[in-house]
mmCIF file of C-alpha atoms and ligand atoms in Angstrom:
data_model
loop_
_atom_site.group_PDB
_atom_site.id
_atom_site.type_symbol
_atom_site.label_atom_id
_atom_site.label_comp_id
_atom_site.label_asym_id
_atom_site.label_seq_id
_atom_site.Cartn_x
_atom_site.Cartn_y
_atom_site.Cartn_z
ATOM 1 C CA MET F 113 -0.079 6.963 -10.826
ATOM 2 C CA PRO F 114 -2.910 5.210 -9.362
ATOM 3 C CA ILE F 115 -1.996 2.473 -6.936
ATOM 4 C CA LYS F 116 -4.200 -0.534 -7.214
ATOM 5 C CA LEU F 117 -4.633 -1.141 -3.310
ATOM 6 C CA ALA F 118 -6.315 -4.259 -1.930
ATOM 7 C CA LEU F 119 -7.688 -3.475 2.331
ATOM 8 C CA LEU F 120 -8.619 -5.802 4.485
ATOM 9 C CA GLY F 121 -10.423 -4.108 7.195
ATOM 10 C CA ALA F 122 -12.272 -1.934 4.819
ATOM 11 C CA THR F 123 -15.474 -1.509 6.692
ATOM 12 C CA GLY F 124 -13.892 -1.471 10.221
ATOM 13 C CA ASN F 125 -12.825 1.798 12.392
ATOM 14 C CA LEU F 126 -9.013 2.235 10.883
ATOM 15 C CA GLY F 127 -9.715 0.587 7.629
ATOM 16 C CA THR F 128 -12.768 2.449 7.247
ATOM 17 C CA GLU F 129 -10.512 5.510 7.033
ATOM 18 C CA ILE F 130 -7.540 4.222 5.339
ATOM 19 C CA ARG F 131 -9.979 3.360 2.155
ATOM 20 C CA LYS F 132 -11.775 7.042 2.139
ATOM 21 C CA GLU F 133 -8.408 8.626 2.545
ATOM 22 C CA ALA F 134 -6.829 6.133 -0.531
ATOM 23 C CA LEU F 135 -10.266 6.780 -2.690
ATOM 24 C CA ALA F 136 -9.740 10.608 -1.807
ATOM 25 C CA ARG F 137 -6.558 10.553 -3.512
ATOM 26 C CA GLY F 138 -6.985 8.987 -6.568
ATOM 27 C CA HIS F 139 -5.987 5.182 -6.228
ATOM 28 C CA GLN F 140 -7.819 2.151 -6.601
ATOM 29 C CA VAL F 141 -9.102 -0.134 -3.919
ATOM 30 C CA THR F 142 -10.972 -3.470 -3.416
ATOM 31 C CA ALA F 143 -12.248 -3.765 -0.416
ATOM 32 C CA ILE F 144 -11.676 -6.853 0.909
ATOM 33 C CA VAL F 145 -14.934 -7.623 3.117
ATOM 34 C CA ARG F 146 -16.547 -10.369 4.848
ATOM 35 C CA SER F 147 -19.934 -9.871 3.764
ATOM 36 C CA GLN F 148 -20.074 -7.677 0.744
ATOM 37 C CA SER F 149 -23.343 -6.058 1.908
ATOM 38 C CA ARG F 150 -21.479 -4.192 3.841
ATOM 39 C CA LEU F 151 -20.041 -1.842 1.499
ATOM 40 C CA ALA F 152 -21.221 -0.104 -1.582
ATOM 41 C CA ALA F 153 -19.082 -0.294 -4.814
ATOM 42 C CA GLN F 154 -18.086 3.138 -5.600
ATOM 43 C CA ALA F 155 -16.085 4.328 -8.743
ATOM 44 C CA ASN F 156 -12.728 3.272 -7.821
ATOM 45 C CA LEU F 157 -13.925 1.097 -5.081
ATOM 46 C CA SER F 158 -14.835 -2.552 -6.442
ATOM 47 C CA VAL F 159 -16.029 -4.359 -3.165
ATOM 48 C CA VAL F 160 -15.006 -8.343 -2.878
ATOM 49 C CA ALA F 161 -15.543 -11.300 -0.353
ATOM 50 C CA GLY F 162 -12.830 -12.833 1.335
ATOM 51 C CA ASP F 163 -12.019 -14.208 4.913
ATOM 52 C CA ALA F 164 -8.943 -13.262 6.345
ATOM 53 C CA TYR F 165 -8.294 -17.172 8.414
ATOM 54 C CA ASP F 166 -8.519 -18.164 4.524
ATOM 55 C CA GLU F 167 -5.717 -17.853 3.043
ATOM 56 C CA THR F 168 -5.893 -19.345 -0.803
ATOM 57 C CA GLY F 169 -9.392 -17.735 -1.343
ATOM 58 C CA LEU F 170 -7.036 -14.490 -0.138
ATOM 59 C CA VAL F 171 -4.491 -15.234 -2.561
ATOM 60 C CA GLY F 172 -7.175 -14.974 -5.476
ATOM 61 C CA VAL F 173 -8.150 -11.475 -4.774
ATOM 62 C CA LEU F 174 -4.810 -10.326 -4.032
ATOM 63 C CA ARG F 175 -3.268 -11.401 -7.040
ATOM 64 C CA GLY F 176 -2.829 -8.313 -9.282
ATOM 65 C CA HIS F 177 -2.659 -5.752 -7.209
ATOM 66 C CA ASP F 178 -0.045 -2.899 -6.832
ATOM 67 C CA ALA F 179 -0.006 -2.901 -2.502
ATOM 68 C CA PHE F 180 -2.407 -4.521 0.425
ATOM 69 C CA ILE F 181 -2.557 -3.151 3.356
ATOM 70 C CA SER F 182 -4.814 -5.064 6.089
ATOM 71 C CA ALA F 183 -6.543 -2.942 8.961
ATOM 72 C CA PHE F 184 -8.324 -6.747 10.020
ATOM 73 C CA SER F 185 -9.247 -7.650 13.436
ATOM 74 C CA PRO F 186 -10.653 -10.286 15.178
ATOM 75 C CA ASP F 187 -14.617 -10.342 15.365
ATOM 76 C CA ARG F 188 -15.235 -8.185 18.160
ATOM 77 C CA ALA F 189 -17.865 -10.582 18.943
ATOM 78 C CA GLU F 190 -15.355 -13.669 19.643
ATOM 79 C CA PRO F 191 -14.281 -14.144 23.302
ATOM 80 C CA ILE F 192 -11.256 -12.384 24.826
ATOM 81 C CA GLU F 193 -9.270 -15.180 25.261
ATOM 82 C CA ASP F 194 -9.752 -16.412 22.019
ATOM 83 C CA LYS F 195 -8.371 -13.544 20.215
ATOM 84 C CA PRO F 196 -4.160 -14.114 20.432
ATOM 85 C CA ASN F 197 -5.391 -17.423 19.180
ATOM 86 C CA ARG F 198 -7.498 -16.084 16.284
ATOM 87 C CA LEU F 199 -4.598 -13.194 15.514
ATOM 88 C CA ARG F 200 -2.126 -15.888 15.222
ATOM 89 C CA GLN F 201 -3.946 -17.352 12.800
ATOM 90 C CA SER F 202 -5.444 -15.026 10.731
ATOM 91 C CA HIS F 203 -1.562 -13.153 10.386
ATOM 92 C CA ARG F 204 -0.742 -16.584 9.493
ATOM 93 C CA ALA F 205 -3.184 -16.293 6.564
ATOM 94 C CA ILE F 206 -2.608 -12.807 5.480
ATOM 95 C CA ILE F 207 1.001 -13.000 5.522
ATOM 96 C CA GLY F 208 0.724 -16.335 3.686
ATOM 97 C CA ALA F 209 -1.742 -15.007 1.040
ATOM 98 C CA ALA F 210 0.588 -12.016 0.635
ATOM 99 C CA LYS F 211 3.459 -14.250 -0.145
ATOM 100 C CA ARG F 212 1.899 -16.516 -1.778
ATOM 101 C CA SER F 213 0.343 -13.531 -4.414
ATOM 102 C CA GLY F 214 3.305 -12.178 -5.376
ATOM 103 C CA VAL F 215 2.095 -9.112 -3.669
ATOM 104 C CA LYS F 216 5.095 -7.679 -2.166
ATOM 105 C CA ARG F 217 4.410 -4.390 -0.851
ATOM 106 C CA PHE F 218 2.255 -5.215 2.513
ATOM 107 C CA ILE F 219 1.348 -2.789 5.079
ATOM 108 C CA LEU F 220 -0.092 -4.483 8.448
ATOM 109 C CA VAL F 221 -1.985 -2.034 11.390
ATOM 110 C CA GLY F 222 -0.609 -3.952 14.747
ATOM 111 C CA GLY F 223 -0.555 -2.846 18.223
ATOM 112 C CA VAL F 224 0.829 -0.488 20.249
ATOM 113 C CA GLY F 225 2.223 -2.571 23.043
ATOM 114 C CA SER F 226 5.019 -3.828 21.098
ATOM 115 C CA LEU F 227 6.634 -0.062 21.255
ATOM 116 C CA TRP F 228 9.149 1.495 23.929
ATOM 117 C CA TYR F 229 7.525 3.333 26.827
ATOM 118 C CA ALA F 230 10.836 3.611 28.424
ATOM 119 C CA PRO F 231 14.523 2.603 28.077
ATOM 120 C CA GLY F 232 14.041 -1.337 28.774
ATOM 121 C CA VAL F 233 9.940 -0.564 29.023
ATOM 122 C CA LEU F 234 7.571 -2.097 26.206
ATOM 123 C CA VAL F 235 4.053 -0.264 26.361
ATOM 124 C CA VAL F 236 2.961 -3.584 27.195
ATOM 125 C CA ASP F 237 4.929 -3.332 30.394
ATOM 126 C CA ALA F 238 4.319 -0.238 31.272
ATOM 127 C CA PRO F 239 2.217 0.052 34.785
ATOM 128 C CA GLU F 240 -0.582 2.366 32.990
ATOM 129 C CA TYR F 241 -1.734 0.151 30.000
ATOM 130 C CA GLY F 242 -3.138 -2.825 32.324
ATOM 131 C CA HIS F 243 -4.118 -6.621 31.734
ATOM 132 C CA ALA F 244 -7.581 -6.992 29.789
ATOM 133 C CA ASN F 245 -5.409 -6.738 26.244
ATOM 134 C CA ARG F 246 -1.874 -8.561 27.371
ATOM 135 C CA GLY F 247 -2.944 -11.469 25.418
ATOM 136 C CA PRO F 248 -3.881 -10.278 22.045
ATOM 137 C CA THR F 249 -0.544 -7.382 22.839
ATOM 138 C CA LEU F 250 1.257 -10.088 22.980
ATOM 139 C CA ALA F 251 0.430 -11.619 19.657
ATOM 140 C CA ASN F 252 0.288 -8.376 18.188
ATOM 141 C CA LYS F 253 4.070 -8.204 18.973
ATOM 142 C CA GLU F 254 4.714 -11.791 17.622
ATOM 143 C CA ILE F 255 3.248 -11.459 14.733
ATOM 144 C CA LEU F 256 5.932 -7.916 14.165
ATOM 145 C CA GLU F 257 8.087 -10.377 15.222
ATOM 146 C CA TRP F 258 7.772 -13.065 11.958
ATOM 147 C CA LEU F 259 7.663 -10.223 9.683
ATOM 148 C CA LYS F 260 11.219 -9.072 11.107
ATOM 149 C CA THR F 261 12.776 -12.432 10.831
ATOM 150 C CA GLU F 262 10.490 -14.806 8.895
ATOM 151 C CA ASP F 263 11.870 -15.377 4.659
ATOM 152 C CA HIS F 264 8.581 -14.426 3.420
ATOM 153 C CA GLY F 265 10.382 -11.406 0.841
ATOM 154 C CA LEU F 266 7.510 -9.244 1.469
ATOM 155 C CA ASP F 267 8.328 -5.166 1.169
ATOM 156 C CA TRP F 268 6.605 -4.790 4.475
ATOM 157 C CA THR F 269 5.657 -1.990 6.940
ATOM 158 C CA TYR F 270 3.999 -2.160 10.851
ATOM 159 C CA ILE F 271 2.630 0.651 11.813
ATOM 160 C CA SER F 272 1.753 1.097 15.103
ATOM 161 C CA PRO F 273 -1.053 3.479 16.567
ATOM 162 C CA PRO F 274 0.057 5.335 19.534
ATOM 163 C CA ARG F 275 -1.833 4.785 23.133
ATOM 164 C CA ILE F 276 -5.430 6.507 22.018
ATOM 165 C CA ILE F 277 -6.951 6.243 18.330
ATOM 166 C CA GLU F 278 -10.096 7.865 17.946
ATOM 167 C CA ALA F 279 -12.805 9.895 15.920
ATOM 168 C CA GLY F 280 -11.283 13.099 15.768
ATOM 169 C CA GLU F 281 -10.611 15.711 13.047
ATOM 170 C CA ARG F 282 -8.372 15.265 9.690
ATOM 171 C CA THR F 283 -5.199 18.218 10.821
ATOM 172 C CA GLY F 284 -2.754 16.705 8.471
ATOM 173 C CA HIS F 285 -0.009 17.736 11.815
ATOM 174 C CA PHE F 286 1.360 14.953 13.203
ATOM 175 C CA ARG F 287 4.727 12.855 14.664
ATOM 176 C CA LEU F 288 6.397 10.315 13.260
ATOM 177 C CA GLY F 289 8.391 7.543 15.268
ATOM 178 C CA LEU F 290 10.131 4.023 14.946
ATOM 179 C CA ASP F 291 9.982 1.767 17.669
ATOM 180 C CA ASP F 292 9.542 4.588 20.791
ATOM 181 C CA LEU F 293 6.036 5.661 21.531
ATOM 182 C CA VAL F 294 5.699 9.003 20.805
ATOM 183 C CA ARG F 295 4.154 11.660 23.014
ATOM 184 C CA ASP F 296 2.784 15.007 23.454
ATOM 185 C CA ASP F 297 4.384 17.997 26.057
ATOM 186 C CA LYS F 298 1.262 16.756 28.389
ATOM 187 C CA GLY F 299 2.775 12.877 28.238
ATOM 188 C CA LEU F 300 -0.466 12.081 25.227
ATOM 189 C CA SER F 301 -0.040 9.927 22.783
ATOM 190 C CA ARG F 302 -2.540 10.136 20.798
ATOM 191 C CA ILE F 303 -3.775 10.553 16.803
ATOM 192 C CA SER F 304 -7.345 10.708 15.292
ATOM 193 C CA ARG F 305 -7.882 7.941 12.981
ATOM 194 C CA ALA F 306 -8.241 10.467 9.750
ATOM 195 C CA ASP F 307 -4.827 11.901 10.198
ATOM 196 C CA PHE F 308 -3.704 7.877 11.049
ATOM 197 C CA ALA F 309 -4.793 7.145 7.485
ATOM 198 C CA ILE F 310 -3.037 10.226 5.920
ATOM 199 C CA ALA F 311 0.384 8.008 7.598
ATOM 200 C CA ALA F 312 -0.894 5.132 6.069
ATOM 201 C CA VAL F 313 -1.375 6.615 2.762
ATOM 202 C CA ASP F 314 1.395 8.631 2.770
ATOM 203 C CA GLU F 315 3.826 5.557 3.056
ATOM 204 C CA LEU F 316 1.869 3.726 0.567
ATOM 205 C CA GLU F 317 2.883 6.357 -1.787
ATOM 206 C CA ASN F 318 5.773 6.851 -0.783
ATOM 207 C CA PRO F 319 7.634 4.059 1.557
ATOM 208 C CA ALA F 320 9.589 5.552 3.875
ATOM 209 C CA HIS F 321 9.807 2.467 5.874
ATOM 210 C CA LEU F 322 10.485 -0.737 4.476
ATOM 211 C CA ARG F 323 10.489 -3.506 6.113
ATOM 212 C CA LYS F 324 10.514 -1.595 9.346
ATOM 213 C CA ARG F 325 7.932 -0.106 11.978
ATOM 214 C CA PHE F 326 7.126 2.707 12.521
ATOM 215 C CA THR F 327 4.504 4.933 14.947
ATOM 216 C CA ILE F 328 2.254 8.061 14.950
ATOM 217 C CA ALA F 329 0.977 10.820 17.388
ATOM 218 C CA TYR F 330 0.452 14.393 18.084
HETATM 219 N N1 NAP X 19 -3.583 1.899 20.790
HETATM 220 C C1 NAP X 19 -4.022 0.139 19.736
HETATM 221 O O1 NAP X 19 -2.980 -0.417 19.817
HETATM 222 C C2 NAP X 19 -4.644 -0.059 18.541
HETATM 223 C C3 NAP X 19 -5.916 0.708 18.901
HETATM 224 C C4 NAP X 19 -6.925 0.478 17.188
HETATM 225 C C5 NAP X 19 -6.655 -0.185 16.686
HETATM 226 N N2 NAP X 19 -5.606 -1.057 16.460
HETATM 227 C C6 NAP X 19 -5.135 -2.008 15.666
HETATM 228 O O2 NAP X 19 -6.011 -1.768 14.565
HETATM 229 C C7 NAP X 19 -6.310 -2.911 13.577
HETATM 230 C C8 NAP X 19 -7.872 -2.407 13.545
HETATM 231 O O3 NAP X 19 -8.348 -2.170 13.914
HETATM 232 P P1 NAP X 19 -10.190 -1.647 14.462
HETATM 233 O O4 NAP X 19 -10.504 -1.136 15.965
HETATM 234 O O5 NAP X 19 -9.655 -0.046 13.063
HETATM 235 O O6 NAP X 19 -10.119 -2.800 13.696
HETATM 236 P P2 NAP X 19 -12.254 -2.625 14.113
HETATM 237 O O7 NAP X 19 -12.769 -1.850 14.010
HETATM 238 O O8 NAP X 19 -12.767 -3.889 14.650
HETATM 239 O O9 NAP X 19 -12.548 -4.017 12.222
HETATM 240 C C9 NAP X 19 -12.093 -4.547 11.905
HETATM 241 C C10 NAP X 19 -12.564 -5.049 10.766
HETATM 242 O O10 NAP X 19 -11.855 -5.982 10.089
HETATM 243 C C11 NAP X 19 -13.086 -7.003 9.123
HETATM 244 N N3 NAP X 19 -12.829 -8.687 9.827
HETATM 245 C C12 NAP X 19 -13.301 -9.194 10.857
HETATM 246 N N4 NAP X 19 -12.928 -10.539 10.622
HETATM 247 C C13 NAP X 19 -13.036 -10.872 9.521
HETATM 248 C C14 NAP X 19 -13.085 -11.813 8.285
HETATM 249 N N5 NAP X 19 -12.753 -13.386 9.350
HETATM 250 N N6 NAP X 19 -12.092 -11.591 7.078
HETATM 251 C C15 NAP X 19 -12.049 -10.151 7.007
HETATM 252 N N7 NAP X 19 -12.621 -9.027 7.561
HETATM 253 C C16 NAP X 19 -12.889 -9.400 9.050
HETATM 254 C C17 NAP X 19 -14.535 -6.571 9.964
HETATM 255 O O11 NAP X 19 -15.193 -6.605 8.891
HETATM 256 P P3 NAP X 19 -16.668 -6.564 9.208
HETATM 257 O O12 NAP X 19 -16.845 -5.228 9.239
HETATM 258 O O13 NAP X 19 -17.103 -7.822 8.733
HETATM 259 O O14 NAP X 19 -16.645 -6.808 10.780
HETATM 260 C C18 NAP X 19 -13.347 -4.491 9.967
HETATM 261 O O15 NAP X 19 -13.011 -4.047 8.567
HETATM 262 C C19 NAP X 19 -6.099 -4.017 14.475
HETATM 263 O O16 NAP X 19 -5.044 -4.579 13.981
HETATM 264 C C20 NAP X 19 -5.963 -3.154 15.849
HETATM 265 O O17 NAP X 19 -5.221 -4.215 16.294
HETATM 266 C C21 NAP X 19 -4.462 -0.704 17.795
#
């Protein structure tokens, strides 16, 4: 059965791959975009205007869908110091809209920093993580806590990418993990965007991580 999927961030790095993967599997995708000129409609793809910070507008767009995936990220042109608050504002609207729209199935593409790097040490606190992304990473970690602890009634799944997510081959071979960073035998935590999208659409089709976070890497 085709799934009627609403996809926010459908023009972004990860959202583009999720959109392509979902369409290739025959699902009906509604891409929610800031500017409709960014994407052309095609068979099984509708393109509708929506703003990640506008909860009420999103409610109207989401209604009637079977599932909602957000691969949104704040505009890269905005100052980095604003990003933590922009993440909080947008995700209040996104989660609020999911709740009000009645679309219970919600998959959020989040961040790597809240995974465990080692026992008792989060990735965000690992020596190699650096400080540039600390603010946004902590905001993403907070958003995961909202999903875990608040009374929103959503069948949510939070997907943490690995440390490195980049253009590359669609192999279909990868490993899933829960709250621990997944690394290969060289210690690298990485995946191609195309393989990430396979895992996201697999989860959409066959929910295996309801009200949980999972991660994916080679
Ligand atoms: N290792 C990691 O932790 C890691 C690495 C990569 C990504 N991620 C996470 O993955 C998610 C997606 O990242 P990405 O790299 O794919 O992002 P991206 O390429 O920057 O794409 C962001 C998407 O959000 C859209 N957008 C921006 N502002 C919007 C607004 N006001 N209303 C509606 N849409 C808006 C953009 O649309 P336009 O086309 O209009 O700009 C674009 O489609 C983020 O949560 C990010 O934190 C995590």
